[in-house]
């Protein structure tokens, strides 16, 4: 695997999950693979899980790891070509990226959507510049439109916990006070559509996602109806995708919060969320603390998805 930014880069999902579960059973089986190889993790945005799980995954493979928080201690970076750099940005990404590539063998990048200009966000300008100019394999640690390491971990988790062969998965929008990107729901939809699961998306009017990601999923605007018979409930907030409201918060209606009464409509479903989560906005305390909440095993599988991806990249060097 050269780069990892979408579900298409991982190939057959059955093989990928099988490999991930083998790695999970013996995560130090490949400690020689990354010997004398360096991973550079570049963060344009904050992180807890991605930072820790990806570093741990790289260490499991014997790699050295460098972490760069672009907004803390590095020169402020200009990302647009043609800008007269007479402001506070001292360095251009077009020099910074190839320089970063000199010091490592693999690069992970986290760069969220700005939520101001949909075309710019959906062009994935930052991570695509890393792919073009770094000279190194690049993987997404959440880009503007996708979060594939999260979705891969979500898939591994569903495969571990599912109690029926073809579970019903419901991704539900839930309220949040701030505008969040569509990367996690886009990506989750993309990965679920690549399985044979029964996949349903529910959200208020105005929160329609890019049809490219919705694919063949059923969209149901009545959350309660969508949740009926669900085996897994995947809660997430996102801001509006459709113009002219792109990037806006259209609703903070707490009638969409996942609570015990909503979970009672399901087939004794497992509750999932990528974290971090706003309690009693997205989900009530009792649901996230219930025995059917699998948010912690889901987060733990971030180490496994990252290690599987890094292993494949190292094998291709
Ligand atoms: N789920 C996730 O990516 O968490 P962080 O933002 O903390 O990395």
Short mmCIF file of C-alpha atoms and ligand atoms in Angstrom, two decimals:
data_model
loop_
_atom_site.label_atom_id
_atom_site.label_comp_id
_atom_site.label_asym_id
_atom_site.label_seq_id
_atom_site.Cartn_x
_atom_site.Cartn_y
_atom_site.Cartn_z
CA UNK A 1 0.00 0.00 0.00
CA UNK A 2 1.51 3.34 -1.07
CA UNK A 3 -0.98 5.82 0.41
CA UNK A 4 -4.05 5.37 2.62
CA UNK A 5 -6.79 7.98 2.37
CA UNK A 6 -9.97 6.05 1.41
CA UNK A 7 -11.57 2.62 1.70
CA UNK A 8 -10.37 1.90 -1.84
CA UNK A 9 -6.74 1.87 -0.64
CA UNK A 10 -7.27 -1.08 1.71
CA UNK A 11 -8.53 -3.55 -0.91
CA UNK A 12 -10.65 -6.53 0.11
CA UNK A 13 -12.28 -5.76 3.47
CA UNK A 14 -12.52 -9.41 4.58
CA UNK A 15 -8.75 -9.80 4.15
CA UNK A 16 -8.10 -6.49 5.88
CA UNK A 17 -10.21 -7.39 8.93
CA UNK A 18 -8.65 -10.88 9.06
CA UNK A 19 -5.17 -9.36 9.01
CA UNK A 20 -6.17 -6.81 11.66
CA UNK A 21 -7.46 -9.53 13.98
CA UNK A 22 -4.26 -11.54 13.50
CA UNK A 23 -2.25 -8.43 14.41
CA UNK A 24 -4.47 -7.89 17.44
CA UNK A 25 -3.80 -11.46 18.60
CA UNK A 26 -0.01 -10.96 18.32
CA UNK A 27 0.77 -7.28 17.93
CA UNK A 28 4.54 -7.68 18.37
CA UNK A 29 4.96 -10.27 15.58
CA UNK A 30 6.41 -7.68 13.18
CA UNK A 31 8.78 -5.67 15.39
CA UNK A 32 11.57 -6.02 12.80
CA UNK A 33 9.49 -4.61 9.95
CA UNK A 34 9.90 -1.01 11.06
CA UNK A 35 13.49 -1.19 12.31
CA UNK A 36 15.40 1.98 11.33
CA UNK A 37 12.25 3.41 9.74
CA UNK A 38 10.76 6.69 10.93
CA UNK A 39 7.13 7.74 11.02
CA UNK A 40 6.43 11.49 11.01
CA UNK A 41 2.97 12.39 12.32
CA UNK A 42 1.92 15.90 11.29
CA UNK A 43 -0.99 17.45 13.18
CA UNK A 44 -2.72 20.60 11.97
CA UNK A 45 -5.51 19.87 14.51
CA UNK A 46 -5.87 18.46 18.01
CA UNK A 47 -6.04 14.76 18.77
CA UNK A 48 -6.03 12.29 21.65
CA UNK A 49 -6.83 8.85 20.14
CA UNK A 50 -5.19 9.25 16.74
CA UNK A 51 -2.00 10.60 18.26
CA UNK A 52 -1.63 7.87 20.89
CA UNK A 53 -2.92 4.89 18.91
CA UNK A 54 -0.90 5.62 15.79
CA UNK A 55 2.31 6.18 17.76
CA UNK A 56 1.69 2.94 19.67
CA UNK A 57 1.02 1.07 16.41
CA UNK A 58 4.28 2.36 14.93
CA UNK A 59 6.21 1.38 18.07
CA UNK A 60 4.67 -2.11 17.92
CA UNK A 61 6.23 -2.38 14.45
CA UNK A 62 9.64 -1.22 15.71
CA UNK A 63 9.46 2.24 14.10
CA UNK A 64 10.86 5.51 15.39
CA UNK A 65 8.24 8.26 15.65
CA UNK A 66 8.44 12.05 15.30
CA UNK A 67 5.35 14.15 16.08
CA UNK A 68 4.97 17.65 14.67
CA UNK A 69 2.18 19.89 15.95
CA UNK A 70 2.17 22.49 13.23
CA UNK A 71 0.40 25.10 15.36
CA UNK A 72 2.63 24.67 18.40
CA UNK A 73 6.29 25.47 17.89
CA UNK A 74 6.60 25.18 14.11
CA UNK A 75 6.58 28.11 11.70
CA UNK A 76 3.08 29.12 10.71
CA UNK A 77 2.44 27.55 7.30
CA UNK A 78 0.88 29.13 4.23
CA UNK A 79 -1.10 26.54 2.26
CA UNK A 80 -2.27 28.57 -0.76
CA UNK A 81 -0.04 29.11 -3.80
CA UNK A 82 0.20 32.67 -5.13
CA UNK A 83 -0.29 34.37 -1.75
CA UNK A 84 2.01 37.33 -1.02
CA UNK A 85 3.47 36.13 2.26
CA UNK A 86 3.66 39.45 4.09
CA UNK A 87 1.54 38.25 7.04
CA UNK A 88 2.23 36.00 10.01
CA UNK A 89 2.92 32.85 7.97
CA UNK A 90 6.69 32.42 7.66
CA UNK A 91 6.90 29.23 5.60
CA UNK A 92 5.04 27.74 2.66
CA UNK A 93 3.76 24.18 2.66
CA UNK A 94 5.47 23.69 -0.72
CA UNK A 95 8.90 23.93 0.94
CA UNK A 96 7.87 22.48 4.29
CA UNK A 97 6.46 19.24 2.85
CA UNK A 98 9.55 18.07 0.92
CA UNK A 99 11.71 19.08 3.90
CA UNK A 100 9.55 16.92 6.20
CA UNK A 101 9.94 14.09 3.70
CA UNK A 102 13.75 14.27 4.12
CA UNK A 103 13.51 13.21 7.78
CA UNK A 104 11.18 10.21 7.61
CA UNK A 105 10.02 7.16 5.67
CA UNK A 106 6.25 7.45 6.16
CA UNK A 107 4.03 10.48 6.89
CA UNK A 108 0.66 10.62 8.66
CA UNK A 109 -1.34 13.84 8.27
CA UNK A 110 -4.27 15.29 10.22
CA UNK A 111 -5.82 18.31 8.51
CA UNK A 112 -9.50 19.07 9.10
CA UNK A 113 -11.93 20.85 6.82
CA UNK A 114 -12.00 24.63 7.22
CA UNK A 115 -15.83 24.52 6.69
CA UNK A 116 -15.75 27.86 4.84
CA UNK A 117 -15.29 26.79 1.23
CA UNK A 118 -16.80 23.42 0.32
CA UNK A 119 -14.93 23.04 -2.96
CA UNK A 120 -11.57 23.67 -1.29
CA UNK A 121 -12.34 21.22 1.52
CA UNK A 122 -13.60 18.50 -0.83
CA UNK A 123 -10.50 18.89 -3.04
CA UNK A 124 -8.47 17.68 -0.02
CA UNK A 125 -5.77 20.23 -0.82
CA UNK A 126 -3.53 19.69 2.21
CA UNK A 127 -3.21 15.90 2.23
CA UNK A 128 -2.99 15.83 -1.57
CA UNK A 129 -0.05 18.23 -1.42
CA UNK A 130 1.68 15.88 1.02
CA UNK A 131 1.08 12.99 -1.40
CA UNK A 132 2.38 15.05 -4.31
CA UNK A 133 5.41 16.73 -2.76
CA UNK A 134 6.70 14.64 0.18
CA UNK A 135 8.16 11.75 -1.81
CA UNK A 136 6.90 9.44 0.97
CA UNK A 137 3.88 7.19 1.51
CA UNK A 138 1.17 9.28 3.18
CA UNK A 139 -1.77 8.15 5.28
CA UNK A 140 -4.71 10.12 6.58
CA UNK A 141 -5.07 10.69 10.32
CA UNK A 142 -8.34 12.51 9.42
CA UNK A 143 -8.41 14.78 6.43
CA UNK A 144 -11.04 17.27 5.30
CA UNK A 145 -13.57 14.72 4.02
CA UNK A 146 -12.60 11.31 5.45
CA UNK A 147 -11.26 9.60 8.58
CA UNK A 148 -10.35 6.13 7.26
CA UNK A 149 -8.34 4.89 10.28
CA UNK A 150 -11.45 5.53 12.39
CA UNK A 151 -13.75 3.78 9.93
CA UNK A 152 -11.42 0.77 9.70
CA UNK A 153 -11.40 0.53 13.51
CA UNK A 154 -15.21 0.83 13.47
CA UNK A 155 -15.45 -2.05 11.00
CA UNK A 156 -13.12 -4.24 13.06
CA UNK A 157 -15.24 -3.49 16.14
CA UNK A 158 -18.52 -4.35 14.41
CA UNK A 159 -17.02 -7.63 13.16
CA UNK A 160 -15.90 -8.47 16.70
CA UNK A 161 -19.24 -7.67 18.36
CA UNK A 162 -21.87 -8.58 15.77
CA UNK A 163 -24.38 -11.21 16.86
CA UNK A 164 -26.04 -11.72 13.47
CA UNK A 165 -24.35 -12.32 10.12
CA UNK A 166 -25.77 -9.19 8.45
CA UNK A 167 -26.34 -6.58 11.16
CA UNK A 168 -28.43 -3.46 10.77
CA UNK A 169 -26.18 -0.44 11.28
CA UNK A 170 -27.79 2.95 11.89
CA UNK A 171 -25.70 6.09 11.72
CA UNK A 172 -27.61 8.86 13.43
CA UNK A 173 -26.89 12.58 13.45
CA UNK A 174 -26.97 13.99 17.00
CA UNK A 175 -26.74 17.58 18.30
CA UNK A 176 -23.52 19.45 19.07
CA UNK A 177 -22.96 23.12 19.87
CA UNK A 178 -20.13 23.67 17.37
CA UNK A 179 -19.75 23.10 13.65
CA UNK A 180 -18.00 19.80 12.97
CA UNK A 181 -16.70 18.45 9.65
CA UNK A 182 -18.43 15.66 7.72
CA UNK A 183 -15.24 13.54 7.62
CA UNK A 184 -16.29 10.87 10.13
CA UNK A 185 -19.83 10.31 8.78
CA UNK A 186 -18.62 10.45 5.16
CA UNK A 187 -15.96 7.91 5.88
CA UNK A 188 -18.17 5.64 8.00
CA UNK A 189 -20.75 5.64 5.19
CA UNK A 190 -18.08 4.88 2.61
CA UNK A 191 -16.82 1.89 4.61
CA UNK A 192 -20.29 0.58 5.51
CA UNK A 193 -21.33 0.79 1.87
CA UNK A 194 -18.36 -1.43 1.03
CA UNK A 195 -19.80 -4.19 3.28
CA UNK A 196 -23.02 -6.17 2.87
CA UNK A 197 -24.49 -4.80 6.12
CA UNK A 198 -27.97 -3.26 6.20
CA UNK A 199 -26.94 0.40 6.46
CA UNK A 200 -29.29 3.28 7.33
CA UNK A 201 -28.50 6.97 7.84
CA UNK A 202 -30.83 9.23 9.81
CA UNK A 203 -30.59 12.99 10.26
CA UNK A 204 -32.78 16.10 10.29
CA UNK A 205 -33.66 17.80 6.99
CA UNK A 206 -30.78 20.02 5.89
CA UNK A 207 -28.06 17.60 7.02
CA UNK A 208 -27.91 15.57 3.80
CA UNK A 209 -24.37 14.32 3.15
CA UNK A 210 -22.55 14.32 -0.18
CA UNK A 211 -24.42 11.71 -2.31
CA UNK A 212 -21.03 10.26 -3.25
CA UNK A 213 -20.68 9.04 0.35
CA UNK A 214 -24.35 8.18 0.99
CA UNK A 215 -24.18 5.73 -1.91
CA UNK A 216 -26.81 3.00 -1.58
CA UNK A 217 -27.53 3.65 2.11
CA UNK A 218 -31.17 4.16 3.06
CA UNK A 219 -31.82 7.68 4.37
CA UNK A 220 -34.64 7.94 6.94
CA UNK A 221 -35.56 11.34 8.38
CA UNK A 222 -37.56 9.81 11.27
CA UNK A 223 -34.86 8.84 13.78
CA UNK A 224 -37.14 6.56 15.80
CA UNK A 225 -38.21 4.67 12.69
CA UNK A 226 -34.58 4.33 11.59
CA UNK A 227 -33.55 2.91 14.96
CA UNK A 228 -36.16 0.12 14.93
CA UNK A 229 -34.36 -3.22 14.89
CA UNK A 230 -30.87 -1.71 14.77
CA UNK A 231 -27.99 -3.94 15.89
CA UNK A 232 -25.51 -1.07 16.08
CA UNK A 233 -26.20 2.64 16.65
CA UNK A 234 -23.39 4.88 15.43
CA UNK A 235 -23.96 8.44 16.68
CA UNK A 236 -22.16 11.45 15.23
CA UNK A 237 -22.70 15.12 14.71
CA UNK A 238 -21.85 16.88 11.48
CA UNK A 239 -22.42 20.34 10.08
CA UNK A 240 -24.43 20.99 6.93
CA UNK A 241 -22.92 19.84 3.62
CA UNK A 242 -25.46 21.32 1.23
CA UNK A 243 -25.03 24.84 -0.20
CA UNK A 244 -25.68 27.57 0.85
CA UNK A 245 -25.44 26.27 4.43
CA UNK A 246 -22.12 24.42 4.09
CA UNK A 247 -20.32 24.22 7.44
CA UNK A 248 -23.22 25.67 9.44
CA UNK A 249 -25.00 24.39 12.55
CA UNK A 250 -28.67 24.26 11.52
CA UNK A 251 -30.01 22.57 14.65
CA UNK A 252 -29.03 21.71 18.20
CA UNK A 253 -32.33 19.89 18.78
CA UNK A 254 -31.80 17.58 21.74
CA UNK A 255 -34.74 15.48 20.59
CA UNK A 256 -32.03 13.82 18.46
CA UNK A 257 -29.85 12.92 21.47
CA UNK A 258 -29.42 9.14 21.79
CA UNK A 259 -31.08 8.13 25.06
CA UNK A 260 -32.40 4.98 26.73
CA UNK A 261 -35.85 5.37 25.22
CA UNK A 262 -34.34 5.49 21.69
CA UNK A 263 -32.07 2.51 22.37
CA UNK A 264 -35.15 0.55 23.51
CA UNK A 265 -36.41 0.72 19.91
CA UNK A 266 -33.39 -1.22 18.68
CA UNK A 267 -32.51 -4.90 18.66
CA UNK A 268 -30.61 -4.49 21.95
CA UNK A 269 -28.08 -2.51 19.88
CA UNK A 270 -24.50 -1.72 20.67
CA UNK A 271 -23.76 2.00 20.95
CA UNK A 272 -20.76 3.39 19.06
CA UNK A 273 -19.12 6.81 18.77
CA UNK A 274 -15.64 7.73 17.52
CA UNK A 275 -14.99 10.01 20.55
CA UNK A 276 -14.49 12.65 21.80
CA UNK A 277 -18.18 12.87 22.64
CA UNK A 278 -20.30 15.59 24.27
CA UNK A 279 -22.36 13.80 26.89
CA UNK A 280 -26.04 14.69 27.09
CA UNK A 281 -25.80 16.40 23.69
CA UNK A 282 -24.88 13.42 21.49
CA UNK A 283 -25.67 10.65 24.00
CA UNK A 284 -26.97 10.44 27.55
CA UNK A 285 -24.79 9.28 30.44
CA UNK A 286 -26.81 6.11 30.93
CA UNK A 287 -26.44 5.00 27.30
CA UNK A 288 -22.70 5.63 27.03
CA UNK A 289 -22.13 3.95 30.41
CA UNK A 290 -24.37 0.96 29.61
CA UNK A 291 -23.01 -2.56 29.04
CA UNK A 292 -23.98 -2.22 25.36
CA UNK A 293 -21.74 0.83 24.86
CA UNK A 294 -18.59 -0.26 22.99
CA UNK A 295 -16.91 3.12 22.62
CA UNK A 296 -13.80 2.01 24.54
CA UNK A 297 -13.14 -1.20 22.56
CA UNK A 298 -13.84 0.89 19.46
CA UNK A 299 -11.14 3.39 20.48
CA UNK A 300 -8.79 0.53 21.39
CA UNK A 301 -9.12 -0.79 17.85
CA UNK A 302 -7.60 2.45 16.54
CA UNK A 303 -4.22 0.94 17.45
CA UNK A 304 -5.09 -2.14 15.38
CA UNK A 305 -6.34 -0.28 12.30
CA UNK A 306 -3.25 1.96 12.37
CA UNK A 307 -0.91 -0.99 12.79
CA UNK A 308 -2.51 -2.88 9.89
CA UNK A 309 -2.18 0.15 7.61
CA UNK A 310 1.39 0.90 8.71
CA UNK A 311 2.38 -2.77 8.27
CA UNK A 312 1.09 -2.73 4.71
CA UNK A 313 2.87 0.55 3.94
CA UNK A 314 6.16 -0.76 5.40
CA UNK A 315 5.83 -3.96 3.36
CA UNK A 316 5.61 -1.83 0.21
CA UNK A 317 8.73 0.27 0.87
N1 LIG B 1 -11.65 9.62 17.07
C1 LIG B 1 -10.56 10.40 16.94
O1 LIG B 1 -9.99 10.55 15.84
O2 LIG B 1 -10.12 10.93 18.11
P1 LIG B 1 -9.05 12.10 18.24
O3 LIG B 1 -9.63 13.31 17.53
O4 LIG B 1 -8.86 12.32 19.71
O5 LIG B 1 -7.77 11.65 17.57
#
